[in-house]
Amino acid sequence: MARAKLRPIAAVPGAAGGSAGVRPGERPRGADIADWRPEDETFWAREGRRVATRNLWISIPSLLCGFAVWLMWGIITVQMANAGFPFTPDQLFSIAAISGLSGATLRIPASFFIRICGGRNTVWLTTALLMIPALGTGIALQDKNTPLWLFQLMALLSGIGGGNFACSMANISTFYPKRLQGTALGLNAGLGNFGVTTSQLLIPAVMTLGLFGALGGDALPLTKDSATLIGKIAAGTPTYVQNAGFIWLLLLVPLAVVGWFGLNNLRTVSPNIGSTGSAMGKILTLYVVALVVSGIGLYLYLPAPSGLGLLSGNGMWAVPPLVTVGTLFAMKAVASGDMKANLSKQFAIFRNKHTWSMTALYLVTFGSFIGFSMAVPLSITVIFGNTHSFDAAANAWVHAKNPNAPSALMYAWIGPFVGALIRPVGGWISDKLGGSIVTQVISLVLVVASAVTGYVMHLAYQSATPESYFLVFMLLFILLFAASGIGNGSTFRTVGFVFDQDQRGPVLGWTSAIGGYGSFIAPVVIGQQIKAGTPEFAMYGFAVFYALCIAINWWFYLRRNAYIRNP
């Protein structure tokens, strides 16, 4: 049998650096790879593993930056409050929620990018686009008089980083054989998820330094005490809050160079991508469509003067499904030719019942991880940053500054760090035991832990010394993050087990998109319940949803006559 080779396609438009062929023993060159057979063990050992590993290790830091830029608002809003930006807690929660909604929505088109546009084209462009919100956020933070709508716009554009997850996971899944899906996707997602922790540790640290000189702008004095990982920073200290945006440019610029020369398109997966320019044009078109639909949904949700407020309050539950459906219809409306045919083919995943069961299960795991990452920093600031006493005469709770308050900037990173660290372990365990049984166990943990966390939040929010409950609060949230991290790996392993190669990538992207709406739901729900004085109700509601998904997982994958036993 002739020896199989990885061959660049020199004749295909957009193939960068290709040659007419590959001589025996020569490493394949060029952006496009024509021959890709990861399930062939001989091919995998000789050539496949090396190429897949290179693409994985470029993908991981790119995804890390995507998470960092997407979720930086959970920390930036805390520091905006400390620096005296003239916004209410509700408005600050809304900024974090906007980036959450945008990032989840952009995952919908990103789910389909790999087969339409190619892995290298997609990952490179979506990573390079992160420079726009990074630079814009840094400029906006230089002045406390910057209007709210500009921060909301930057939060909307930060959603580009959220969208990156769907295309990154779909791309890596095409490089690896089925037996290694859990490990490869666990590494990509788990180490990529460290972007949450990176932003929560790096942003407070760089705000203390004038790293960019005159280009970075002047320092702003803190009006409240702040902190970094190593200690508190007193009110009045000059701070460079704008570095929260600028710092990512130091990572994104070199990543753009490395990605351009090191990533690959697999022509066996993406046979009709056309030229590099046309592929990137498709990405930009569909991202603009998703951003516009997200903006319309937010305009209906946000109260005046930012929006109409038609879907505020309990109407917020209508926002994710309306934006999701609107984005899907808009994508089909703007698509034409091969792009329309390719989208229609991939939309077949919506006729598969397992797409919907896995969507619910991934909302349990990743939705929890990402939602709590967004909501916990401000929750610490609001619940534990004040004392709470009941004024019987006024029949109202009185909240005053707590001199013993723990700093969100010192502690908020711990939970996401644990969740990201343990995610590859979840994938590895699921490769050994089966994804669905692991999902079932962690879902039971989430039910109990979220209910107990709600009760502790209730006690703290009605205490004159809320800091006495902080240790228990943090330990419970660390447990929640750990369980959701393991579940992130187990649900992706189940997707790799249930779906074939053609549907696996789009399903991975789609489930991650819907799971991403947790980053919108959690800040809004927790923020609303804190405002109402009942933060525990948010956590009790999450516990009920987790219990429902235990039944779904059992029915589809674990009962005796399950549709697909796993195991």
mmCIF file of C-alpha atoms in Angstrom, residues 35-269:
data_model
loop_
_atom_site.group_PDB
_atom_site.id
_atom_site.type_symbol
_atom_site.label_atom_id
_atom_site.label_comp_id
_atom_site.label_asym_id
_atom_site.label_seq_id
_atom_site.Cartn_x
_atom_site.Cartn_y
_atom_site.Cartn_z
ATOM 1 C CA ASP A 35 -5.500 14.099 3.594
ATOM 2 C CA TRP A 36 -6.722 13.700 7.165
ATOM 3 C CA ARG A 37 -7.599 10.300 8.703
ATOM 4 C CA PRO A 38 -7.300 10.474 12.507
ATOM 5 C CA GLU A 39 -9.059 7.120 13.019
ATOM 6 C CA ASP A 40 -6.313 5.416 10.966
ATOM 7 C CA GLU A 41 -3.827 4.446 13.694
ATOM 8 C CA THR A 42 -0.869 4.278 11.315
ATOM 9 C CA PHE A 43 -1.627 7.694 9.865
ATOM 10 C CA TRP A 44 -2.198 9.114 13.356
ATOM 11 C CA ALA A 45 1.091 7.827 14.755
ATOM 12 C CA ARG A 46 3.144 8.884 11.718
ATOM 13 C CA GLU A 47 1.736 12.325 10.924
ATOM 14 C CA GLY A 48 -1.633 13.079 12.499
ATOM 15 C CA ARG A 49 -0.650 13.429 16.140
ATOM 16 C CA ARG A 50 2.022 16.053 15.433
ATOM 17 C CA VAL A 51 -0.256 18.269 13.352
ATOM 18 C CA ALA A 52 -3.158 17.924 15.791
ATOM 19 C CA THR A 53 -0.913 18.752 18.739
ATOM 20 C CA ARG A 54 0.418 21.899 17.060
ATOM 21 C CA ASN A 55 -3.092 23.143 16.310
ATOM 22 C CA LEU A 56 -4.225 22.319 19.846
ATOM 23 C CA TRP A 57 -1.392 24.272 21.493
ATOM 24 C CA ILE A 58 -2.069 27.327 19.355
ATOM 25 C CA SER A 59 -5.792 27.004 19.985
ATOM 26 C CA ILE A 60 -5.463 26.908 23.779
ATOM 27 C CA PRO A 61 -3.899 30.381 24.362
ATOM 28 C CA SER A 62 -6.170 31.846 21.672
ATOM 29 C CA LEU A 63 -9.189 30.492 23.523
ATOM 30 C CA LEU A 64 -7.746 31.672 26.841
ATOM 31 C CA CYS A 65 -7.629 35.242 25.506
ATOM 32 C CA GLY A 66 -11.150 34.848 24.197
ATOM 33 C CA PHE A 67 -12.423 33.908 27.648
ATOM 34 C CA ALA A 68 -10.401 36.678 29.277
ATOM 35 C CA VAL A 69 -11.757 39.445 27.040
ATOM 36 C CA TRP A 70 -15.305 38.085 27.186
ATOM 37 C CA LEU A 71 -15.413 37.770 30.968
ATOM 38 C CA MET A 72 -13.214 40.701 31.951
ATOM 39 C CA TRP A 73 -16.326 42.726 32.810
ATOM 40 C CA GLY A 74 -16.984 40.692 35.947
ATOM 41 C CA ILE A 75 -13.797 42.229 37.393
ATOM 42 C CA ILE A 76 -13.813 45.557 35.539
ATOM 43 C CA THR A 77 -17.247 46.455 36.933
ATOM 44 C CA VAL A 78 -16.010 45.835 40.473
ATOM 45 C CA GLN A 79 -13.091 48.184 39.914
ATOM 46 C CA MET A 80 -15.319 50.747 38.177
ATOM 47 C CA ALA A 81 -17.362 50.890 41.381
ATOM 48 C CA ASN A 82 -14.172 51.250 43.439
ATOM 49 C CA ALA A 83 -12.880 54.043 41.160
ATOM 50 C CA GLY A 84 -16.099 56.049 41.418
ATOM 51 C CA PHE A 85 -17.634 55.590 37.979
ATOM 52 C CA PRO A 86 -21.167 57.038 38.323
ATOM 53 C CA PHE A 87 -23.156 53.858 37.704
ATOM 54 C CA THR A 88 -25.557 51.950 39.974
ATOM 55 C CA PRO A 89 -25.044 48.268 40.895
ATOM 56 C CA ASP A 90 -27.904 47.390 38.529
ATOM 57 C CA GLN A 91 -26.154 49.128 35.650
ATOM 58 C CA LEU A 92 -22.857 47.413 36.438
ATOM 59 C CA PHE A 93 -24.567 44.000 36.565
ATOM 60 C CA SER A 94 -26.176 44.839 33.200
ATOM 61 C CA ILE A 95 -22.773 45.505 31.593
ATOM 62 C CA ALA A 96 -21.591 42.018 32.595
ATOM 63 C CA ALA A 97 -24.881 40.530 31.384
ATOM 64 C CA ILE A 98 -24.554 42.253 27.993
ATOM 65 C CA SER A 99 -21.191 40.647 27.297
ATOM 66 C CA GLY A 100 -22.677 37.340 28.426
ATOM 67 C CA LEU A 101 -25.627 37.543 26.037
ATOM 68 C CA SER A 102 -23.456 38.684 23.147
ATOM 69 C CA GLY A 103 -20.860 35.962 23.677
ATOM 70 C CA ALA A 104 -23.487 33.231 23.808
ATOM 71 C CA THR A 105 -25.252 34.544 20.694
ATOM 72 C CA LEU A 106 -22.040 34.793 18.675
ATOM 73 C CA ARG A 107 -21.459 31.125 19.420
ATOM 74 C CA ILE A 108 -24.453 30.296 17.221
ATOM 75 C CA PRO A 109 -22.831 31.330 13.912
ATOM 76 C CA ALA A 110 -19.421 30.291 15.251
ATOM 77 C CA SER A 111 -20.793 26.747 15.601
ATOM 78 C CA PHE A 112 -20.858 26.470 11.813
ATOM 79 C CA PHE A 113 -17.711 28.413 10.855
ATOM 80 C CA ILE A 114 -15.293 25.472 10.683
ATOM 81 C CA ARG A 115 -17.065 23.614 7.891
ATOM 82 C CA ILE A 116 -17.942 26.794 6.011
ATOM 83 C CA CYS A 117 -14.722 28.767 6.437
ATOM 84 C CA GLY A 118 -11.965 26.411 7.641
ATOM 85 C CA GLY A 119 -10.347 26.016 11.047
ATOM 86 C CA ARG A 120 -7.264 28.146 10.468
ATOM 87 C CA ASN A 121 -9.218 31.005 8.887
ATOM 88 C CA THR A 122 -11.792 30.964 11.675
ATOM 89 C CA VAL A 123 -9.535 30.677 14.729
ATOM 90 C CA TRP A 124 -7.074 33.263 13.425
ATOM 91 C CA LEU A 125 -9.673 35.920 12.542
ATOM 92 C CA THR A 126 -11.872 35.504 15.617
ATOM 93 C CA THR A 127 -8.787 35.804 17.833
ATOM 94 C CA ALA A 128 -7.496 38.889 16.001
ATOM 95 C CA LEU A 129 -10.919 40.567 16.315
ATOM 96 C CA LEU A 130 -10.495 40.584 20.111
ATOM 97 C CA MET A 131 -8.148 43.543 19.685
ATOM 98 C CA ILE A 132 -11.179 45.773 18.972
ATOM 99 C CA PRO A 133 -12.932 45.434 22.377
ATOM 100 C CA ALA A 134 -9.573 45.289 24.190
ATOM 101 C CA LEU A 135 -8.446 48.612 22.739
ATOM 102 C CA GLY A 136 -11.884 50.230 22.939
ATOM 103 C CA THR A 137 -12.366 49.235 26.577
ATOM 104 C CA GLY A 138 -8.971 50.662 27.535
ATOM 105 C CA ILE A 139 -9.831 53.990 25.914
ATOM 106 C CA ALA A 140 -13.311 54.114 27.508
ATOM 107 C CA LEU A 141 -11.912 53.450 30.999
ATOM 108 C CA GLN A 142 -9.552 56.427 30.837
ATOM 109 C CA ASP A 143 -12.371 58.820 31.762
ATOM 110 C CA LYS A 144 -15.043 58.480 34.476
ATOM 111 C CA ASN A 145 -17.322 60.666 32.350
ATOM 112 C CA THR A 146 -17.486 58.071 29.565
ATOM 113 C CA PRO A 147 -21.213 57.430 28.959
ATOM 114 C CA LEU A 148 -22.818 54.135 29.931
ATOM 115 C CA TRP A 149 -23.765 53.276 26.345
ATOM 116 C CA LEU A 150 -20.098 53.155 25.320
ATOM 117 C CA PHE A 151 -19.302 50.591 28.017
ATOM 118 C CA GLN A 152 -22.362 48.632 26.915
ATOM 119 C CA LEU A 153 -21.082 48.699 23.324
ATOM 120 C CA MET A 154 -17.655 47.441 24.396
ATOM 121 C CA ALA A 155 -19.323 44.688 26.431
ATOM 122 C CA LEU A 156 -21.327 43.734 23.342
ATOM 123 C CA LEU A 157 -18.144 43.502 21.258
ATOM 124 C CA SER A 158 -16.400 41.550 24.021
ATOM 125 C CA GLY A 159 -18.826 38.783 23.153
ATOM 126 C CA ILE A 160 -16.486 37.980 20.258
ATOM 127 C CA GLY A 161 -14.389 36.170 22.860
ATOM 128 C CA GLY A 162 -17.382 34.117 23.915
ATOM 129 C CA GLY A 163 -18.100 33.146 20.339
ATOM 130 C CA ASN A 164 -14.544 31.863 19.975
ATOM 131 C CA PHE A 165 -15.272 28.892 22.202
ATOM 132 C CA ALA A 166 -17.756 27.305 19.791
ATOM 133 C CA CYS A 167 -15.482 27.444 16.756
ATOM 134 C CA SER A 168 -12.394 26.490 18.776
ATOM 135 C CA MET A 169 -14.010 23.342 20.178
ATOM 136 C CA ALA A 170 -15.573 22.410 16.840
ATOM 137 C CA ASN A 171 -12.163 22.833 15.202
ATOM 138 C CA ILE A 172 -10.175 20.734 17.679
ATOM 139 C CA SER A 173 -12.760 17.943 17.548
ATOM 140 C CA THR A 174 -11.985 17.472 13.832
ATOM 141 C CA PHE A 175 -8.275 16.901 14.469
ATOM 142 C CA TYR A 176 -8.545 14.046 16.995
ATOM 143 C CA PRO A 177 -9.768 10.436 16.832
ATOM 144 C CA LYS A 178 -12.887 9.468 18.723
ATOM 145 C CA ARG A 179 -10.974 7.703 21.497
ATOM 146 C CA LEU A 180 -9.125 10.950 22.380
ATOM 147 C CA GLN A 181 -12.032 13.394 22.098
ATOM 148 C CA GLY A 182 -12.575 13.720 25.845
ATOM 149 C CA THR A 183 -8.906 14.405 26.585
ATOM 150 C CA ALA A 184 -8.311 16.787 23.654
ATOM 151 C CA LEU A 185 -11.502 18.777 24.161
ATOM 152 C CA GLY A 186 -10.944 18.776 27.916
ATOM 153 C CA LEU A 187 -7.474 20.272 27.464
ATOM 154 C CA ASN A 188 -8.648 22.873 24.972
ATOM 155 C CA ALA A 189 -11.652 23.925 27.021
ATOM 156 C CA GLY A 190 -10.099 23.456 30.450
ATOM 157 C CA LEU A 191 -6.902 25.386 29.792
ATOM 158 C CA GLY A 192 -8.837 27.871 27.675
ATOM 159 C CA ASN A 193 -11.167 28.402 30.614
ATOM 160 C CA PHE A 194 -8.172 29.656 32.573
ATOM 161 C CA GLY A 195 -8.875 32.897 30.726
ATOM 162 C CA VAL A 196 -11.471 33.541 33.435
ATOM 163 C CA THR A 197 -8.899 33.160 36.197
ATOM 164 C CA THR A 198 -6.268 35.008 34.171
ATOM 165 C CA SER A 199 -8.489 38.074 33.856
ATOM 166 C CA GLN A 200 -9.478 37.932 37.522
ATOM 167 C CA LEU A 201 -5.834 37.831 38.636
ATOM 168 C CA LEU A 202 -4.127 39.897 35.952
ATOM 169 C CA ILE A 203 -6.535 42.831 35.748
ATOM 170 C CA PRO A 204 -6.280 43.869 39.439
ATOM 171 C CA ALA A 205 -2.493 43.520 39.276
ATOM 172 C CA VAL A 206 -1.910 45.606 36.131
ATOM 173 C CA MET A 207 -4.239 48.356 37.350
ATOM 174 C CA THR A 208 -1.622 49.310 39.932
ATOM 175 C CA LEU A 209 1.044 50.115 37.314
ATOM 176 C CA GLY A 210 1.454 52.713 34.574
ATOM 177 C CA LEU A 211 2.499 50.055 32.066
ATOM 178 C CA PHE A 212 1.789 52.012 28.894
ATOM 179 C CA GLY A 213 3.143 55.424 29.830
ATOM 180 C CA ALA A 214 1.531 58.415 28.135
ATOM 181 C CA LEU A 215 -0.284 56.127 25.690
ATOM 182 C CA GLY A 216 -2.151 54.516 28.568
ATOM 183 C CA GLY A 217 -3.560 57.755 29.965
ATOM 184 C CA ASP A 218 -3.600 59.196 33.466
ATOM 185 C CA ALA A 219 -4.327 57.338 36.682
ATOM 186 C CA LEU A 220 -7.694 57.629 38.442
ATOM 187 C CA PRO A 221 -7.808 57.741 42.274
ATOM 188 C CA LEU A 222 -9.792 55.032 44.024
ATOM 189 C CA THR A 223 -12.843 56.257 45.923
ATOM 190 C CA LYS A 224 -13.187 52.934 47.773
ATOM 191 C CA ASP A 225 -10.742 50.350 49.051
ATOM 192 C CA SER A 226 -9.662 47.848 46.415
ATOM 193 C CA ALA A 227 -7.291 44.884 46.344
ATOM 194 C CA THR A 228 -5.102 42.538 44.353
ATOM 195 C CA LEU A 229 -4.334 38.915 45.098
ATOM 196 C CA ILE A 230 -1.639 39.903 47.589
ATOM 197 C CA GLY A 231 -3.479 42.525 49.611
ATOM 198 C CA LYS A 232 -5.749 45.530 49.909
ATOM 199 C CA ILE A 233 -5.268 48.901 48.220
ATOM 200 C CA ALA A 234 -6.478 51.917 50.165
ATOM 201 C CA ALA A 235 -8.951 54.460 48.841
ATOM 202 C CA GLY A 236 -7.189 57.436 47.244
ATOM 203 C CA THR A 237 -4.511 55.274 45.598
ATOM 204 C CA PRO A 238 -4.005 56.112 41.902
ATOM 205 C CA THR A 239 -5.154 53.252 39.673
ATOM 206 C CA TYR A 240 -4.869 52.576 35.949
ATOM 207 C CA VAL A 241 -8.229 50.891 35.456
ATOM 208 C CA GLN A 242 -7.810 51.314 31.680
ATOM 209 C CA ASN A 243 -5.061 48.677 31.710
ATOM 210 C CA ALA A 244 -7.876 46.124 32.032
ATOM 211 C CA GLY A 245 -8.397 46.521 28.300
ATOM 212 C CA PHE A 246 -4.941 47.416 27.021
ATOM 213 C CA ILE A 247 -3.174 44.453 28.646
ATOM 214 C CA TRP A 248 -4.704 41.906 26.279
ATOM 215 C CA LEU A 249 -3.053 43.527 23.265
ATOM 216 C CA LEU A 250 0.299 42.268 24.560
ATOM 217 C CA LEU A 251 -0.982 38.702 24.107
ATOM 218 C CA LEU A 252 -3.247 39.086 21.090
ATOM 219 C CA VAL A 253 -0.705 40.613 18.714
ATOM 220 C CA PRO A 254 1.841 37.747 18.950
ATOM 221 C CA LEU A 255 -0.977 35.188 18.933
ATOM 222 C CA ALA A 256 -2.206 36.626 15.644
ATOM 223 C CA VAL A 257 1.247 36.053 14.125
ATOM 224 C CA VAL A 258 1.598 32.513 15.495
ATOM 225 C CA GLY A 259 -1.916 31.552 14.470
ATOM 226 C CA TRP A 260 -1.514 32.814 10.921
ATOM 227 C CA PHE A 261 1.561 30.670 10.288
ATOM 228 C CA GLY A 262 0.835 27.678 12.534
ATOM 229 C CA LEU A 263 -2.839 26.740 12.131
ATOM 230 C CA ASN A 264 -4.355 24.526 9.442
ATOM 231 C CA ASN A 265 -7.559 24.124 7.467
ATOM 232 C CA LEU A 266 -8.605 20.482 6.975
ATOM 233 C CA ARG A 267 -9.994 20.163 3.466
ATOM 234 C CA THR A 268 -11.597 16.842 4.370
ATOM 235 C CA VAL A 269 -13.717 18.787 6.856
#
